[in-house]
JSON list of C-alpha atoms in Angstrom, two decimals:
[
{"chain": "B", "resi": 170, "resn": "UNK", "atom": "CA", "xyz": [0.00, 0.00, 0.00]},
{"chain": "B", "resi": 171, "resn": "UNK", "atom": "CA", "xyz": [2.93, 2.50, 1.30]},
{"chain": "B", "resi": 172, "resn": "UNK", "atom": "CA", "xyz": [4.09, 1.40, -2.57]},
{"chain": "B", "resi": 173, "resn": "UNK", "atom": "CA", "xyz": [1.02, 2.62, -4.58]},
{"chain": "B", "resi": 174, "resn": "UNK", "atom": "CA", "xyz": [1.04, 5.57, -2.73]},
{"chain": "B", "resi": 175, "resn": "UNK", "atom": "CA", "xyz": [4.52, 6.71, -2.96]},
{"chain": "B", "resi": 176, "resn": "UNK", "atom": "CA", "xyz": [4.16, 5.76, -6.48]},
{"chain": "B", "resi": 177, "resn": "UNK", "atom": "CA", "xyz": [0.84, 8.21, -6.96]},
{"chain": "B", "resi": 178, "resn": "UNK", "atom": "CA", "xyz": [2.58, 10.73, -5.40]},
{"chain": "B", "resi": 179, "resn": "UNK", "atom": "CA", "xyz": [6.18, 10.02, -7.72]},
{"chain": "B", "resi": 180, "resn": "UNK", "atom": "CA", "xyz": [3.50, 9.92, -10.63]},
{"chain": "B", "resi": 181, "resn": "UNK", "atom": "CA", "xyz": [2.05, 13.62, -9.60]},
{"chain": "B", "resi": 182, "resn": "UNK", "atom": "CA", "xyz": [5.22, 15.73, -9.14]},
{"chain": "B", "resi": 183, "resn": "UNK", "atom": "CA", "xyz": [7.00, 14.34, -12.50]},
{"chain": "B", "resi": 184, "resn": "UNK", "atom": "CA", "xyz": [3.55, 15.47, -13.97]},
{"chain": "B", "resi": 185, "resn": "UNK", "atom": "CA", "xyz": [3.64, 18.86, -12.34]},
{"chain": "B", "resi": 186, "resn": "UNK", "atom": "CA", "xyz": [7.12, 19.53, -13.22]},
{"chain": "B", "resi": 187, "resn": "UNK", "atom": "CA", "xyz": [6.52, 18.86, -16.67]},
{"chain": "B", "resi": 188, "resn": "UNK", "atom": "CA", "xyz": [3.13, 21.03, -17.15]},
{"chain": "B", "resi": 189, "resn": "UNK", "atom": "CA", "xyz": [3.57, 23.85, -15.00]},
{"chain": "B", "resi": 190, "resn": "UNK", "atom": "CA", "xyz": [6.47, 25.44, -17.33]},
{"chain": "B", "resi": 191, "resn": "UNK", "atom": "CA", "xyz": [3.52, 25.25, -20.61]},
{"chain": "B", "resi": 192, "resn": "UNK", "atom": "CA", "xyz": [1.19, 27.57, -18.10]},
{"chain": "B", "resi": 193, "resn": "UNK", "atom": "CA", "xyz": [4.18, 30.14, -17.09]},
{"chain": "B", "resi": 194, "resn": "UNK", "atom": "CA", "xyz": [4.57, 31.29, -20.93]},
{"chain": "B", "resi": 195, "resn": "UNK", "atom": "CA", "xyz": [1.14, 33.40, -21.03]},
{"chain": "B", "resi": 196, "resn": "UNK", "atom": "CA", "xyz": [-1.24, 34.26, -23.74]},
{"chain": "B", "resi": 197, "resn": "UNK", "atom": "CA", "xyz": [1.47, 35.96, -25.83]},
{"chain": "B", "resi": 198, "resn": "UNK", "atom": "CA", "xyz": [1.05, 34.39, -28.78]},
{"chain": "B", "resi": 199, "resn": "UNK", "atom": "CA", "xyz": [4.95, 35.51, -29.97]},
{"chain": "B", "resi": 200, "resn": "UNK", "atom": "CA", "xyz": [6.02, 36.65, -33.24]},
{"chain": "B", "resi": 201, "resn": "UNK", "atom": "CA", "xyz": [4.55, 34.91, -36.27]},
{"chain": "B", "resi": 202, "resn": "UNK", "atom": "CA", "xyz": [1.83, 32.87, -34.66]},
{"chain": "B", "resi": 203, "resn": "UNK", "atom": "CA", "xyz": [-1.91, 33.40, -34.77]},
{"chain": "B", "resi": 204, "resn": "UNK", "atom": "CA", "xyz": [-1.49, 36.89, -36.76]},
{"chain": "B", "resi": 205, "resn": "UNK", "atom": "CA", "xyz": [-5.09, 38.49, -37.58]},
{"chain": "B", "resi": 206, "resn": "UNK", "atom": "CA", "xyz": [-6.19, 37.76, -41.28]},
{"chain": "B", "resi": 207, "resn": "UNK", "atom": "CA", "xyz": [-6.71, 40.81, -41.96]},
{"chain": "B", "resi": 208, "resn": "UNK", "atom": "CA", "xyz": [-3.46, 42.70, -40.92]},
{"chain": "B", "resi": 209, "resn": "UNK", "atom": "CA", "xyz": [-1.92, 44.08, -44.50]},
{"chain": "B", "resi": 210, "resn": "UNK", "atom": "CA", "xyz": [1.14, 45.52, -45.24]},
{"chain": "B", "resi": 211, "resn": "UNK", "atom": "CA", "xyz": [1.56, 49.00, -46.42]},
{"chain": "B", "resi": 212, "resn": "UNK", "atom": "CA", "xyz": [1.85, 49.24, -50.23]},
{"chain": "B", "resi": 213, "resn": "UNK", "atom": "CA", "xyz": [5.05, 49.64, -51.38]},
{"chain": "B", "resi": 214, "resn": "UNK", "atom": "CA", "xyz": [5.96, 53.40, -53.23]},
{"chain": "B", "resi": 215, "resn": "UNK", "atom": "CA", "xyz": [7.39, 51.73, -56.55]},
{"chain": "B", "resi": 216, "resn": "UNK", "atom": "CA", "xyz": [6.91, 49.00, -59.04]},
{"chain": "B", "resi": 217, "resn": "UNK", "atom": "CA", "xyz": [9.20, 46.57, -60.31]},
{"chain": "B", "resi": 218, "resn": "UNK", "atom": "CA", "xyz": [8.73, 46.11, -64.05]},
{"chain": "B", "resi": 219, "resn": "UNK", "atom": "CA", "xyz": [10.18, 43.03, -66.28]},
{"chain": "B", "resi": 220, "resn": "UNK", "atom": "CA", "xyz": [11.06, 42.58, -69.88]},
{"chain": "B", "resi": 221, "resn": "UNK", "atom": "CA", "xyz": [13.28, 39.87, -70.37]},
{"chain": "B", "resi": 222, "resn": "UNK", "atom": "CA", "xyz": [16.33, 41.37, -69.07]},
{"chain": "B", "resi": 223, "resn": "UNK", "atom": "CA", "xyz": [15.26, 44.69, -69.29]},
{"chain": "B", "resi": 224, "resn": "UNK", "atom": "CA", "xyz": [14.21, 46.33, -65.50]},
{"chain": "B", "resi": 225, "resn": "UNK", "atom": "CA", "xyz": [12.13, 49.19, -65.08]},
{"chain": "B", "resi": 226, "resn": "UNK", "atom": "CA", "xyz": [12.16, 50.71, -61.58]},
{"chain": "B", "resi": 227, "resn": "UNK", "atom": "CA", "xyz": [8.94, 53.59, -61.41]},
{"chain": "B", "resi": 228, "resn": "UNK", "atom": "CA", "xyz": [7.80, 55.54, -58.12]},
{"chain": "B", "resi": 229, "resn": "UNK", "atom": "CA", "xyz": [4.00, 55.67, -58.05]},
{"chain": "B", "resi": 230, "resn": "UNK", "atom": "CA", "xyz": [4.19, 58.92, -56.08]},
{"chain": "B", "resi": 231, "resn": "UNK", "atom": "CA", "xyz": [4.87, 61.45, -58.07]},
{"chain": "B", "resi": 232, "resn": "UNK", "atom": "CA", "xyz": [6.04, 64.04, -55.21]},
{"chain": "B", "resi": 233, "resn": "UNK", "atom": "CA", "xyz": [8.40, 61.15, -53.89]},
{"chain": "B", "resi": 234, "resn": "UNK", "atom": "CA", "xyz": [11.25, 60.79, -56.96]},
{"chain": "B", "resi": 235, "resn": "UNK", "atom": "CA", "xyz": [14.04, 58.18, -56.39]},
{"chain": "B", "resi": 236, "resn": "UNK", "atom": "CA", "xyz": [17.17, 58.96, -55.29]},
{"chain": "B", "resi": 237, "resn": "UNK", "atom": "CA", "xyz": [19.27, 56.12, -54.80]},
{"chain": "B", "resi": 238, "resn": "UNK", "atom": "CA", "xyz": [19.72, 52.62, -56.41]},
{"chain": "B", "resi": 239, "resn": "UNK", "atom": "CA", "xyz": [21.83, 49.51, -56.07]},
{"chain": "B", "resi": 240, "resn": "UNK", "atom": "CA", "xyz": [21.07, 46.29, -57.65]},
{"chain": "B", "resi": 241, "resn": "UNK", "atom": "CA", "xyz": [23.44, 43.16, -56.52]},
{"chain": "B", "resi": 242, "resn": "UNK", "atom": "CA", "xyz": [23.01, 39.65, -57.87]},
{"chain": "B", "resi": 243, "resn": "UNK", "atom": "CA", "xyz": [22.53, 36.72, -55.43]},
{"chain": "B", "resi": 244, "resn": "UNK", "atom": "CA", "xyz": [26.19, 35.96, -55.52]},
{"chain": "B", "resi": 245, "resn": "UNK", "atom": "CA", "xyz": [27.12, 39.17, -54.12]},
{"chain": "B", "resi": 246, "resn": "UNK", "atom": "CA", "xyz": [28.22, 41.25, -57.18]},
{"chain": "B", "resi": 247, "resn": "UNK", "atom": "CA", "xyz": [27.09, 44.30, -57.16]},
{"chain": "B", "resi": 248, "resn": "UNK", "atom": "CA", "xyz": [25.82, 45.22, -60.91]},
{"chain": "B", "resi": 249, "resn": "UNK", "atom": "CA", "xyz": [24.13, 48.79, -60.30]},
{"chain": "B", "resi": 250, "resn": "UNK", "atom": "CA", "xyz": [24.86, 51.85, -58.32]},
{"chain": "B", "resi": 251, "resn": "UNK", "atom": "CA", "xyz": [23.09, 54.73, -59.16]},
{"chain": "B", "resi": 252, "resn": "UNK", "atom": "CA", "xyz": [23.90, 57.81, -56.06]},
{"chain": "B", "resi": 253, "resn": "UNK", "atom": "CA", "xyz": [21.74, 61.26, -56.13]},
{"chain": "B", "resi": 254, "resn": "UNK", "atom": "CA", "xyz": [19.12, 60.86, -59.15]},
{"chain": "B", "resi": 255, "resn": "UNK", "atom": "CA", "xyz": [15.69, 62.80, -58.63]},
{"chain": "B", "resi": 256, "resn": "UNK", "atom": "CA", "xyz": [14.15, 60.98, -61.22]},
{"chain": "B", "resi": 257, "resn": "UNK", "atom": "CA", "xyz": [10.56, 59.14, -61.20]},
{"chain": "B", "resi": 258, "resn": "UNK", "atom": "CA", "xyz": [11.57, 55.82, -62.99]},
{"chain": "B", "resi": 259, "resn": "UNK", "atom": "CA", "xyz": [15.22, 54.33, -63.83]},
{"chain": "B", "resi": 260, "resn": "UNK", "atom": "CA", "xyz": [15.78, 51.38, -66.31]},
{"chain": "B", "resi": 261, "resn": "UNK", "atom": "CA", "xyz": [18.51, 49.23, -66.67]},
{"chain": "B", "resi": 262, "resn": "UNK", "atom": "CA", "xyz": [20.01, 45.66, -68.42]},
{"chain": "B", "resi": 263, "resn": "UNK", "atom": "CA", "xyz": [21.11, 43.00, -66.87]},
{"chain": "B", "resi": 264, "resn": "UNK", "atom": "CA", "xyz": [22.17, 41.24, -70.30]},
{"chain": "B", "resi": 265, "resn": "UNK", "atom": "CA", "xyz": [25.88, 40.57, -69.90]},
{"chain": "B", "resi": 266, "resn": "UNK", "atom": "CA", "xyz": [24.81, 38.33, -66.10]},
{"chain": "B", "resi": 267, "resn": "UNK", "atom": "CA", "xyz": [23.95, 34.95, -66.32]},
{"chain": "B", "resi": 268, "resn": "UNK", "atom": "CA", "xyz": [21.96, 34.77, -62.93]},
{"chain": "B", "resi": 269, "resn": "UNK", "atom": "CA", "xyz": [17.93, 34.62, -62.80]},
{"chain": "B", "resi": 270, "resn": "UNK", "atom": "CA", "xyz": [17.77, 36.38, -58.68]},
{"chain": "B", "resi": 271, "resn": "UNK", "atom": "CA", "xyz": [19.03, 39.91, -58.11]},
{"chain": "B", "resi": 272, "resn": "UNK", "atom": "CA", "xyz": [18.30, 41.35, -54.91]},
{"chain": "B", "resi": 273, "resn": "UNK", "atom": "CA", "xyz": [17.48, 45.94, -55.36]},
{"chain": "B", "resi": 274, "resn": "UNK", "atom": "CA", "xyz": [17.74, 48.56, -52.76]},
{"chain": "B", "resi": 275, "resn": "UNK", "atom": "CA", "xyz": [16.12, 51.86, -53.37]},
{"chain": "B", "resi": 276, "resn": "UNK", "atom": "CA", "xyz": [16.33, 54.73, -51.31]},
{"chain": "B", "resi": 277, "resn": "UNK", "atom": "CA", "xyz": [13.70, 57.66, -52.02]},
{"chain": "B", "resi": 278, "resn": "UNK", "atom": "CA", "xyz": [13.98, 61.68, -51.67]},
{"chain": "B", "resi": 279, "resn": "UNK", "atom": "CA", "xyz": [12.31, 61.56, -48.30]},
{"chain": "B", "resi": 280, "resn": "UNK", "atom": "CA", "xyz": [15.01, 59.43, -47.29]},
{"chain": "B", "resi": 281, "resn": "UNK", "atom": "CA", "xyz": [12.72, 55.59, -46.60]},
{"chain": "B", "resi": 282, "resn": "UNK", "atom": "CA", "xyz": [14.69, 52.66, -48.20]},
{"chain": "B", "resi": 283, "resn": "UNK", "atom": "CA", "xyz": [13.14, 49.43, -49.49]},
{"chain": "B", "resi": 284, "resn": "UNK", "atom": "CA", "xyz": [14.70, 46.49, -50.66]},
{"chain": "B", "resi": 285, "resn": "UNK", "atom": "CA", "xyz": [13.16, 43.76, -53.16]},
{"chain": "B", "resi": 286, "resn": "UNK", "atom": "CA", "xyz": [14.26, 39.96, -54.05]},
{"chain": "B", "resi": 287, "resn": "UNK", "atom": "CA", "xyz": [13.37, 40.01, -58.62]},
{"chain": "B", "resi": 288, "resn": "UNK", "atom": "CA", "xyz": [13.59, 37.20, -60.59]},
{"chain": "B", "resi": 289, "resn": "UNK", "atom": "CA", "xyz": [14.62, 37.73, -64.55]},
{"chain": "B", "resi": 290, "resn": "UNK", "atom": "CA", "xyz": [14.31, 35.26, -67.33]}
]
């Protein structure tokens, strides 16, 4: 009997060891889980335009001009850096590069800087 009972007891503090800790974490539900479904992002200033290897950079605001670009492929190599330009689109080639991924960065006259992952053909 002394047996059981010590056992019962063993049995019950293993058991509250192990489930207390999932109680102490709260109802945070931590980054990336149970995110509303309708939490957007904010629309980004500029679109990305593709033609073959021909890339077309264009601000949609038309107060907000670009100032700054740099284009690197996904190797590291840095294939455009345009500094100080105040204009509403830039184009460029990428037809000497045999890579499909290049990653942009593109800074704009109020000074907010986005970056974007574009795939060419």
């Amino acid at each position: 009997m002394i047996r059981l009972l010590s056992r019962c007891v063993l049995v019950f503090i293993i058991c509250a060891v192990f489930i207390s800790p999932l109680y102490a974490q709260g109802d945070d539900p931590g980054p990336g889980k149970n995110k509303p479904a309708t939490e957007k992002k904010a629309a980004k200033p500029f679109k990305i335009l593709t033609s073959g290897k021909q890339i077309t950079v264009k601000s949609t605001d038309n107060d907000n001009t670009l100032k700054q670009i740099l284009v690197w492929t996904s190797s590291g190599n840095r294939i455009v850096e345009q500094h100080e330009l105040d204009v509403p689109s830039f184009d460029f080639s990428v037809s000497g590069i045999n890579e499909k991924i290049f990653f942009m960065l593109v800074e704009f006259k109020d000074g907010k800087r986005f970056s974007e992952k574009i795939g060419v053909r």
